[in-house]
Amino acid sequence: MGSAILAEAPARGAGLNQVVGLTIAAAVIVAVMLWTGYAHRTHRISWLNRIAEWLGDKFNRPAWVALPVLVFTTSIICALFGFIWDVSWHIGNGRDPGPLANPAHYFIVIGLFGIFLAGMTAVVVPFDRPGPAAVRITDSWYAPVGGVLMAGCGLYALTGFPLDDIWHRIFGQDVTLWGPTHLMMIGGAGFSLYAALMLEYEGGRAMPETPAEGSYVQRERPFIQFLRYLSFGGLFIGMSVWQIEFDFGVPQFRLVFQPMLIAAAAAVAAVAARITMGPGAAIIAALLAIALRGAVAVLVGPILGAPINWFPLYLGPAVVVELLALAPIFRRPLLFGAVAGLAVGTIGLWLESLWIGAVYHYPWPVSMWGEALAMAVPAAVLTGMCGAMLGMVLTGQRLPGRVPSITIVALTVLVVGAGVANGLHIRVPNQDTATITLTDLPSPPGKHMVSADVRVNPPELVSSHPDWLTILSWQGRMSDHRGLMIDWLRQVGPGHYQSTQPVPVWGTWKTLLRVQDGRTMTAVPIWAPADDAIPAPEIPALASSTRPFVLEVTILQRERDPNVPAWLFTTGGVIVLIFTLMVIAGLAWGAGRINARDTAPRRPQHTAADPSPPQAT
C-alpha cells in the first residue's frame, strides 16, 4: 500500500515534484491569507475594508456581502469553465500526465480556492455583528452564516483535490465524473451556491432601509436585480453538475439517471426562484443559465476544439412552475413546492425530453419511461419542497418547524439515494458474445478507419429499442475529430448491426461496442493501444473477432487497478458520502438558523401587493 501511495506512474498519482510544488504554493497562499485576515482584524491594515466598503456602496449591500459575493461570482464561473473543459479534456485526450499538465485544472483550483476565499472574506471583514443570525467566533467577532457555509463548501471542494491524487495512487486514475473525490469537488462548488444565496439575504436584511418584514420587498437597482436572477440561474447549473457525462455523450452509468437528475435540479431551482424573486423568475433564471452554460460550451467546444457538449434547457420545467404559481396553491409554499415537483417530474420532464431527443446522443426510449418516472417523480416532489423551504428562508417566511423541515431534507436524501442505488444495479451478460467484423476504409496516411459489422450472440440480448447500442471511440486527441466519435449502429437483422460512419482503430483511440438495454449495461472492446504505464496490453483491431461482453468500466476505466480490495474502494466511497451528508446538514442548519424565530425578520400583518411573495400557511 505504501508503494502505491508513493507511486509516480502517469496512470497513478502526480509526480512528487508536482506534489512538492503545489504544497509550497498552497502554504504560501494560506500564509498570506492568514496574515491578511489577522492584520485586518487587528486594524493593522485598512485597504481590505476600504475596498469592501466601496463595493458595498456600489451594490447597496454591507461590505461583508459585496466583496465576498463579487469574489464568489467570478470564482464559481472560473471553476465552471475549468470543470467543463476538464471533462472534455479527459474525453478527448485521456488521462493527465499530472495535475499541472492539464490547463483546465488551473481554472478549477483557482475557482475552488476563490469560493473558499470568498467565504473567509465574509467571515473576516465585519467588525460589527452582521445580523441576528451571525455565528460567534470570539467574544467580539461574529461571522455571517452564509460566509461560514461558503467557506466550508469551498474547503470541502478544495480538499477533494489532494485526496483525488491519493485516490489515484491507491486505485489508479478513475477517468469518470462520478469518482468519489471528483464528486467532492463538484459537489462542494454546487452546494456553495446555497451559501451564496443565504449570504446575500443576510446582507439585504442588514441594510438600514430594509423593512422589518425582510429584504425581499425592496425595489433593487436593476443591476442588483440582475445579479439575484443570475444567482438562481447559477443554481440551475450548480444542481446540474452531476449530469455532465450525459451532456458529452459518454455516460458511464445507466441512462435512467438523467431524467431523475434533471427533474431534481429543475424542481429545486425553479421553485426557489419563483418564490424568492416573483413572477417570471423561474423562466428568467433558466434563460440566464442557458446563456452562461451556452457561453462556456461554445468556448470549450468550437473555440478550444474540445468535444461538443449540450445541456438541459430547463425552460419546460420553468414554464410549468410559473403556470402553477398562478393558482391559489402558491399561497401555501410547501404544498406548492410538492405539486410543482410533481409537475416538473412529469410534464416538465416530457417537455425537456423533446430537447434531449433533438440534440443529445442518447434520446430517452419509451421503454425507459416507467422506471425513469419512478425515480424522477419522488425526487422532484421532495426537491421541490426543499426549493420551497429555501424560498421561504430567502423571503423571511417561517419554516414549518424544526422536525418537519429536517424530515423533508432527510427524506429527500433518502429518496435520491434510493434512486441512485436503483440506477447502479446493472447486469453484465458475461456468457454472451459479439462477433465483430472490421473492413478497412480509405484512410489518410498514418490513420486506420474501418467499418464494423456486429452480430450479438444471442440475438435476443438486445431489445428492439435499447437505451443505446453504439460504437464509442474516444481519447483520440482533440486535434482529430475532437477526440470523440459516437456511432449509433443500424440494425439489419435479428442481432445483426452495422456501423454508419468510419470507426477509428489507430493511435490513442479507444474503441468499443457499448450496449445499455434496461439493466443490461456491458461492452466489448474493439481496439485499444498498449499502455505500459498501467500496464495494459494492446487490444488489437482484428479483421474478425468474437469476444465476450464485459463490465464496461473495465474498458472505459482501464487505468483502475483491479487488484485493490473492493472493500477499500467501498470504504473510501462511504467516507466521501459521510462528508457530503455533513455538508448538506450544515446547509440545512444554516437555513434554519437564519429562519429561527429569534433571528428571522418579523412578517407584517398585510404584505405589499406586488413585490412580496405569498404568506406561508
mmCIF file of C-alpha atoms in Angstrom, residues 1-8 166-172 563-565 568:
data_model
loop_
_atom_site.group_PDB
_atom_site.id
_atom_site.type_symbol
_atom_site.label_atom_id
_atom_site.label_comp_id
_atom_site.label_asym_id
_atom_site.label_seq_id
_atom_site.Cartn_x
_atom_site.Cartn_y
_atom_site.Cartn_z
ATOM 1 C CA MET A 1 0.000 0.000 0.000
ATOM 2 C CA GLY A 2 2.830 2.373 0.851
ATOM 3 C CA SER A 3 4.459 1.852 -2.540
ATOM 4 C CA ALA A 4 1.138 2.575 -4.255
ATOM 5 C CA ILE A 5 0.737 5.869 -2.423
ATOM 6 C CA LEU A 6 4.267 6.941 -3.367
ATOM 7 C CA ALA A 7 3.865 5.852 -6.992
ATOM 8 C CA GLU A 8 4.640 8.365 -9.722
ATOM 9 C CA ILE A 166 -4.143 9.979 -3.141
ATOM 10 C CA TRP A 167 -7.120 8.119 -4.606
ATOM 11 C CA HIS A 168 -5.308 7.775 -7.922
ATOM 12 C CA ARG A 169 -2.189 6.458 -6.191
ATOM 13 C CA ILE A 170 -4.182 3.748 -4.446
ATOM 14 C CA PHE A 171 -6.753 2.784 -7.077
ATOM 15 C CA GLY A 172 -5.317 4.144 -10.328
ATOM 16 C CA ASN A 563 -6.079 -5.836 -7.614
ATOM 17 C CA VAL A 564 -7.088 -3.307 -4.942
ATOM 18 C CA PRO A 565 -9.546 -4.911 -2.492
ATOM 19 C CA LEU A 568 -11.133 -0.429 0.329
#
